[in-house]
Structures are given as C-alpha cells and as structure tokens.
PDB file of N, CA and C and ligand atoms in Angstrom:
ATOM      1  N   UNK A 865       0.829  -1.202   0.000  1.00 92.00           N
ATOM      2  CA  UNK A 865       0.000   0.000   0.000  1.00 92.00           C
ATOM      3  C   UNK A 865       0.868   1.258   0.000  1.00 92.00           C
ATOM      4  N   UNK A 866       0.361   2.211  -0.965  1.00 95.00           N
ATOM      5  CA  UNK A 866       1.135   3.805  -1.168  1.00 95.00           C
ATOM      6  C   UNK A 866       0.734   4.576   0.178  1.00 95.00           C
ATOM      7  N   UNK A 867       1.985   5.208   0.671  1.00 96.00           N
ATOM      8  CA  UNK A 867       1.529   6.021   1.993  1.00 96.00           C
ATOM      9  C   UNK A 867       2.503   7.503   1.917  1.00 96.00           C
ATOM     10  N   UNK A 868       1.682   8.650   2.183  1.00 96.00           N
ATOM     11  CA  UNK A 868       2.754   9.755   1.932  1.00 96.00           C
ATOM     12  C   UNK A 868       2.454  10.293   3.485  1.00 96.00           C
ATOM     13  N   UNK A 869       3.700  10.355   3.585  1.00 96.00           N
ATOM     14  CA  UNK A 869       4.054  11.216   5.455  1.00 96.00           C
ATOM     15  C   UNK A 869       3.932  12.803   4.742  1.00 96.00           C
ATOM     16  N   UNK A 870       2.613  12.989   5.503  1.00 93.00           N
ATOM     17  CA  UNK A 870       2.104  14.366   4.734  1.00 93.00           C
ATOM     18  C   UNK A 870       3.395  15.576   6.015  1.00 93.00           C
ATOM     19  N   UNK A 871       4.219  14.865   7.008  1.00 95.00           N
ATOM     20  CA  UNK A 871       5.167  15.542   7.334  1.00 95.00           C
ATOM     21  C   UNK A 871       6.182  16.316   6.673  1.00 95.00           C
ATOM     22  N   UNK A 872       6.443  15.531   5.921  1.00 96.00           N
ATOM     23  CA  UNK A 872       7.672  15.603   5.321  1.00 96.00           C
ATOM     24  C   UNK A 872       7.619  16.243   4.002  1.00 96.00           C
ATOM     25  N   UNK A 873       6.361  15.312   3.472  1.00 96.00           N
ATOM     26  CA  UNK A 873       6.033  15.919   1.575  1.00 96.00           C
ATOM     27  C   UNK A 873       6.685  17.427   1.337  1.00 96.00           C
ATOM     28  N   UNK A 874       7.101  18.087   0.961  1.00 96.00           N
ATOM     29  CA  UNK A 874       7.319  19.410   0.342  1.00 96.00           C
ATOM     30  C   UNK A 874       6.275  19.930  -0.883  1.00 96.00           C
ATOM     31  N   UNK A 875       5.522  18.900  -0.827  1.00 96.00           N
ATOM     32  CA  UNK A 875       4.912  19.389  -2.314  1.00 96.00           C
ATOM     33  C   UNK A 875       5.535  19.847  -3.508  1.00 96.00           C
ATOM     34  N   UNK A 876       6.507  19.264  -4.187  1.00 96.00           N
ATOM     35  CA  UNK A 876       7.588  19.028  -4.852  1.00 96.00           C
ATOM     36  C   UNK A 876       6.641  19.062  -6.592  1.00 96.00           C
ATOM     37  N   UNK A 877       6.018  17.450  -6.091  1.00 97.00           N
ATOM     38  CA  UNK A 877       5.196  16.961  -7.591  1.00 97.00           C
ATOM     39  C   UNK A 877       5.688  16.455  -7.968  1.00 97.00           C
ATOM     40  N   UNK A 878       6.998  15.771  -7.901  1.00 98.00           N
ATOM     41  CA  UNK A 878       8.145  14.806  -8.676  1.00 98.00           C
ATOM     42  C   UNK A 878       7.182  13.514  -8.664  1.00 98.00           C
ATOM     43  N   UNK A 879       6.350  12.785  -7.611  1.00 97.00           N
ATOM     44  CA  UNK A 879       5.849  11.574  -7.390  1.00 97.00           C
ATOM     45  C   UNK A 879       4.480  11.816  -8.839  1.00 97.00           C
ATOM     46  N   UNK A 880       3.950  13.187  -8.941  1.00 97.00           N
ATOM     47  CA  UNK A 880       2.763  13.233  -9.646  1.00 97.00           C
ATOM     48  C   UNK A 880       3.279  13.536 -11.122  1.00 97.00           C
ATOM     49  N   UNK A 881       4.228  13.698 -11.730  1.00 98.00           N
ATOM     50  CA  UNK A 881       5.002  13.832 -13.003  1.00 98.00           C
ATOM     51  C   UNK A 881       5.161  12.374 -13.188  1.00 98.00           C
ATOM     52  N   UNK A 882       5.909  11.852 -12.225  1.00 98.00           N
ATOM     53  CA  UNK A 882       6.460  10.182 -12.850  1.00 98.00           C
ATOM     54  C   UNK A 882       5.690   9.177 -12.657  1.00 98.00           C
ATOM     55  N   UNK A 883       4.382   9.280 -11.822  1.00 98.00           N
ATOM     56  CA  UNK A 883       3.024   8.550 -11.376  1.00 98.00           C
ATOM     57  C   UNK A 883       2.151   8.918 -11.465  1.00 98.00           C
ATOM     58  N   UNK A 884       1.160   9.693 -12.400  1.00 97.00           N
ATOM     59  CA  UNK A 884       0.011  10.174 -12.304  1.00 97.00           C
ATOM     60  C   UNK A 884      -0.663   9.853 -12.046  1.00 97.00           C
ATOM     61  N   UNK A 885      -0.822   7.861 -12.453  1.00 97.00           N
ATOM     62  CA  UNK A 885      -2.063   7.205 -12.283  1.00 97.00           C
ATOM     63  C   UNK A 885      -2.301   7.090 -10.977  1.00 97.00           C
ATOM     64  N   UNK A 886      -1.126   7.450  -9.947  1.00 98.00           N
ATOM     65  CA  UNK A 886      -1.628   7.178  -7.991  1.00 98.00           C
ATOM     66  C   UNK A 886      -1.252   8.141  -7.761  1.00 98.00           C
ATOM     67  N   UNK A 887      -0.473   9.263  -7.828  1.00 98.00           N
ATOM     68  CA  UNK A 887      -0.361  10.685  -7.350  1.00 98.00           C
ATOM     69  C   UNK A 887      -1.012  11.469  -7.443  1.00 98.00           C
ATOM     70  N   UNK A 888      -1.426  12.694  -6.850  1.00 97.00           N
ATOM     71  CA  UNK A 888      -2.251  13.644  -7.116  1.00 97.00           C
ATOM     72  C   UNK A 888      -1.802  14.974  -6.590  1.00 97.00           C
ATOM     73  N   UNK A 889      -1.552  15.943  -7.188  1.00 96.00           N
ATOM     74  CA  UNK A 889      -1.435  17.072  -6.359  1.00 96.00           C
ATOM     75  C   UNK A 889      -2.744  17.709  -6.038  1.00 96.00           C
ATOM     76  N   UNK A 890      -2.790  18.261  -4.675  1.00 93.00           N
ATOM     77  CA  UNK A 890      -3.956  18.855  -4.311  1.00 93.00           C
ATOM     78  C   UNK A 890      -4.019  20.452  -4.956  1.00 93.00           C
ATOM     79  N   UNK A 891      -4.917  21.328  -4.670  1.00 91.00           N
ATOM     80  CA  UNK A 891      -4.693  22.797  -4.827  1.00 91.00           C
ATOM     81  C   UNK A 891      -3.509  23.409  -3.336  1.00 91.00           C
ATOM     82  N   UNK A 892      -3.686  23.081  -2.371  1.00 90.00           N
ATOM     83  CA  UNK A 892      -2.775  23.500  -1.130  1.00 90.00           C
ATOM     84  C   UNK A 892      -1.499  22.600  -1.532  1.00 90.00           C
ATOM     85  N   UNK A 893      -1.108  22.287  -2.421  1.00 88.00           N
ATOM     86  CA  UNK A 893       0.225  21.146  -2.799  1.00 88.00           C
ATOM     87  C   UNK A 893       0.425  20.196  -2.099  1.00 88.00           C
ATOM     88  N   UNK A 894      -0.435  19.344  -1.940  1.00 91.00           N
ATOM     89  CA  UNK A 894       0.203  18.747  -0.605  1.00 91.00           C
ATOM     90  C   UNK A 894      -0.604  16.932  -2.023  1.00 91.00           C
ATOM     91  N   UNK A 895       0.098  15.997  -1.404  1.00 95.00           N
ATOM     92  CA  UNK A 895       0.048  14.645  -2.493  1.00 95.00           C
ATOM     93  C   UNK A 895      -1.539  14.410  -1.955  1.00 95.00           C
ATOM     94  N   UNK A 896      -2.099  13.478  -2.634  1.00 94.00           N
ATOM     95  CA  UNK A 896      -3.028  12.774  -2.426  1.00 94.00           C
ATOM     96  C   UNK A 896      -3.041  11.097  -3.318  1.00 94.00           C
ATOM     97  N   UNK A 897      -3.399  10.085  -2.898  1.00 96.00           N
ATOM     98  CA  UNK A 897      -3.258   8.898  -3.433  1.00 96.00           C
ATOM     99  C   UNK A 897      -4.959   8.719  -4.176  1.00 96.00           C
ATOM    100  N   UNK A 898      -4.371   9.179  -5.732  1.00 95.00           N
ATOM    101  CA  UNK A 898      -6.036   9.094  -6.341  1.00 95.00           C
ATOM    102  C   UNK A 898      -6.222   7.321  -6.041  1.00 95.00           C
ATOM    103  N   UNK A 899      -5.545   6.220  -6.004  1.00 95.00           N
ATOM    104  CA  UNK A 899      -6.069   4.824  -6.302  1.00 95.00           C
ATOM    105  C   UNK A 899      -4.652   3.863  -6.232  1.00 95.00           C
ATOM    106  N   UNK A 900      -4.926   3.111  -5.011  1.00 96.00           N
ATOM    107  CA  UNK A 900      -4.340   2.118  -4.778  1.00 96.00           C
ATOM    108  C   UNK A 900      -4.007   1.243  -6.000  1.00 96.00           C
ATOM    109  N   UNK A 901      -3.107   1.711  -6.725  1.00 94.00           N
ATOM    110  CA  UNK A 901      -2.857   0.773  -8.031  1.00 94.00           C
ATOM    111  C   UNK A 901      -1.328   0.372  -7.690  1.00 94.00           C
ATOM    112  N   UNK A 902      -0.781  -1.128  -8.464  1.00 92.00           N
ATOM    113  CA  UNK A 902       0.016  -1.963  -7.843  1.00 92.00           C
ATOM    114  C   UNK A 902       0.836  -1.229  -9.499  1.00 92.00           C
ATOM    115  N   UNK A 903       1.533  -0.109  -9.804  1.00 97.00           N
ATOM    116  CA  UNK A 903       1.916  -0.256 -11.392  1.00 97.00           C
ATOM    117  C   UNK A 903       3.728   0.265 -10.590  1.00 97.00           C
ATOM    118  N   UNK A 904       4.157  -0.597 -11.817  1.00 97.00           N
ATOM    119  CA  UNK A 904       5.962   0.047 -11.542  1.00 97.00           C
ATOM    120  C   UNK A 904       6.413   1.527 -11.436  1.00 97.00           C
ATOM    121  N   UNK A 905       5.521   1.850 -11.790  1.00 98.00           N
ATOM    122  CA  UNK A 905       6.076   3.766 -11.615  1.00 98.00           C
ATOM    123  C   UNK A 905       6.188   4.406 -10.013  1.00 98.00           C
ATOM    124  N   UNK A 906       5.404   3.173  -9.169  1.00 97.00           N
ATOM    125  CA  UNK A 906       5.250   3.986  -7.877  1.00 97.00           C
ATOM    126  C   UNK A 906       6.434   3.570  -7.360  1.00 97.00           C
ATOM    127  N   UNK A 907       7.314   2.362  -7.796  1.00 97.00           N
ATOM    128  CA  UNK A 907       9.073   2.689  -6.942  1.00 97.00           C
ATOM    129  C   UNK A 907       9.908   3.564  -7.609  1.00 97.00           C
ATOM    130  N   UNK A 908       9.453   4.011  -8.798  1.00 98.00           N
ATOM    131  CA  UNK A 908      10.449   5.643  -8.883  1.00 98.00           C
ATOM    132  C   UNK A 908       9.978   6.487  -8.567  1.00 98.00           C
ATOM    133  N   UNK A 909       8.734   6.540  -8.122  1.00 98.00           N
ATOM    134  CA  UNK A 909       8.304   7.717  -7.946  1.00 98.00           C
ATOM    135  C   UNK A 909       8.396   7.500  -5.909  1.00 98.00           C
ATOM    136  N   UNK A 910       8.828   6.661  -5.323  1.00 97.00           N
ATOM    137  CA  UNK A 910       9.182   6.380  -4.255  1.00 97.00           C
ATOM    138  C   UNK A 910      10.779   6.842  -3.586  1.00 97.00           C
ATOM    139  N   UNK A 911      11.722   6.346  -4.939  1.00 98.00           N
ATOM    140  CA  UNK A 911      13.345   6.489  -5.264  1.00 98.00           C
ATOM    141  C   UNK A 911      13.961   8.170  -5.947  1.00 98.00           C
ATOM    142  N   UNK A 912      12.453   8.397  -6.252  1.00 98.00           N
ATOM    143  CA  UNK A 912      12.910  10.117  -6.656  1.00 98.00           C
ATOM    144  C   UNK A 912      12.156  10.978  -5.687  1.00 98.00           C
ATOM    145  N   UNK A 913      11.253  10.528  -4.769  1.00 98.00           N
ATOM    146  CA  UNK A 913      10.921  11.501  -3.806  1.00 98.00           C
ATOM    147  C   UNK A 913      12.397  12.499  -3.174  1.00 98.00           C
ATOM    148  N   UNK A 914      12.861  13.776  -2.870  1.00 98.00           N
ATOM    149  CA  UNK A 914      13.812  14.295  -2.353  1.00 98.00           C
ATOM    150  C   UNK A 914      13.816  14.195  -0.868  1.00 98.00           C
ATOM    151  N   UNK A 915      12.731  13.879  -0.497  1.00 98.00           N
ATOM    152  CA  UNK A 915      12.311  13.786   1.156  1.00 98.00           C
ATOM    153  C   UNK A 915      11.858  12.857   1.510  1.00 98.00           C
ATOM    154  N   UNK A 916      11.612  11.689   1.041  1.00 98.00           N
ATOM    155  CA  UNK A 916      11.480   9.940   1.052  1.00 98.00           C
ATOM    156  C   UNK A 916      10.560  10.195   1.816  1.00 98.00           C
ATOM    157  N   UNK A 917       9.168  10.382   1.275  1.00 97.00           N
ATOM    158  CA  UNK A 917       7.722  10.645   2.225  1.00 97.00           C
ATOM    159  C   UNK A 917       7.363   9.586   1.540  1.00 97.00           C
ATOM    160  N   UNK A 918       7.351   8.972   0.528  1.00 97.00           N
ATOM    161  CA  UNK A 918       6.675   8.025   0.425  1.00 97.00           C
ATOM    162  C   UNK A 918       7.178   6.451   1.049  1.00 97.00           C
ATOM    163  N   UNK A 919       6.107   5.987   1.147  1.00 95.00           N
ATOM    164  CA  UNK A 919       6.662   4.603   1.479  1.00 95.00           C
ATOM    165  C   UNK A 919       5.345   3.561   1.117  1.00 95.00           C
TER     166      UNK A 919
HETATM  167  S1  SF4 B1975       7.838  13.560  -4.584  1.00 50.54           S
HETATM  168 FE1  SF4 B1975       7.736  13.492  -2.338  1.00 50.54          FE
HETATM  169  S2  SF4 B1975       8.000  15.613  -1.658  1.00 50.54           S
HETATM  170 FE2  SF4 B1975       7.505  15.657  -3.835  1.00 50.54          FE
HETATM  171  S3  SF4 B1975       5.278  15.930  -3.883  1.00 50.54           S
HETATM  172 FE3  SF4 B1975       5.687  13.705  -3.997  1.00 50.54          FE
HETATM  173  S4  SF4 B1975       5.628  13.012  -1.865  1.00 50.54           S
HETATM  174 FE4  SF4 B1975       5.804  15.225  -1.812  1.00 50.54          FE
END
C-alpha cells in the first residue's frame, strides 16, 4: 500500500510527473493517493521523492 508522510512531503510533484495514475497534487500542494494501483512507476516515484515521504 502507497503512503505519503504528509510531514515531510514538500509538495515538490516529482511523485505526480512520474506517477500520475496514484499521485495527485492537491490545490494546497500537498500529495493525495487518487487509487491504490500496484503499477511500476510507484518505486520511482518512491526512489525520486527528495524527502522519502513516500513509502
Ligand atoms: S515527490 Fe515526495 S515531496 Fe515531492 S510531492 Fe511527492 S511526496 Fe511530496
């Protein structure tokens, strides 16, 4: 399961450029997980977070 430590996030958008189909940027920037989907983009978009909020 995709989990973002809304601590840490910076609201960057790097996770929502290289994952669209489970990232989401909100309007306040902050991530949102549109849909628990199992696709390979969410470990780069895990490995390019700058603040490793995702997990
Ligand atoms: S890549 Fe990381 S810091 Fe950037 S928006 Fe996504 S969760 Fe937040």
């Amino acid at each position: 399961m995709v989990k973002i430590d809304k601590t840490k996030c910076i609201g960057c958008g790097a996770c929502q450029s290289i994952c669209p189909e489970v990232f989401e940027m909100t309007d306040d920037n902050k991530v949102k997980i549109k849909s628990q989907k199992d696709v390979p983009c969410v470990k780069e978009a895990i490995e390019s977070c700058p603040v490793d909020a995702i997990s």
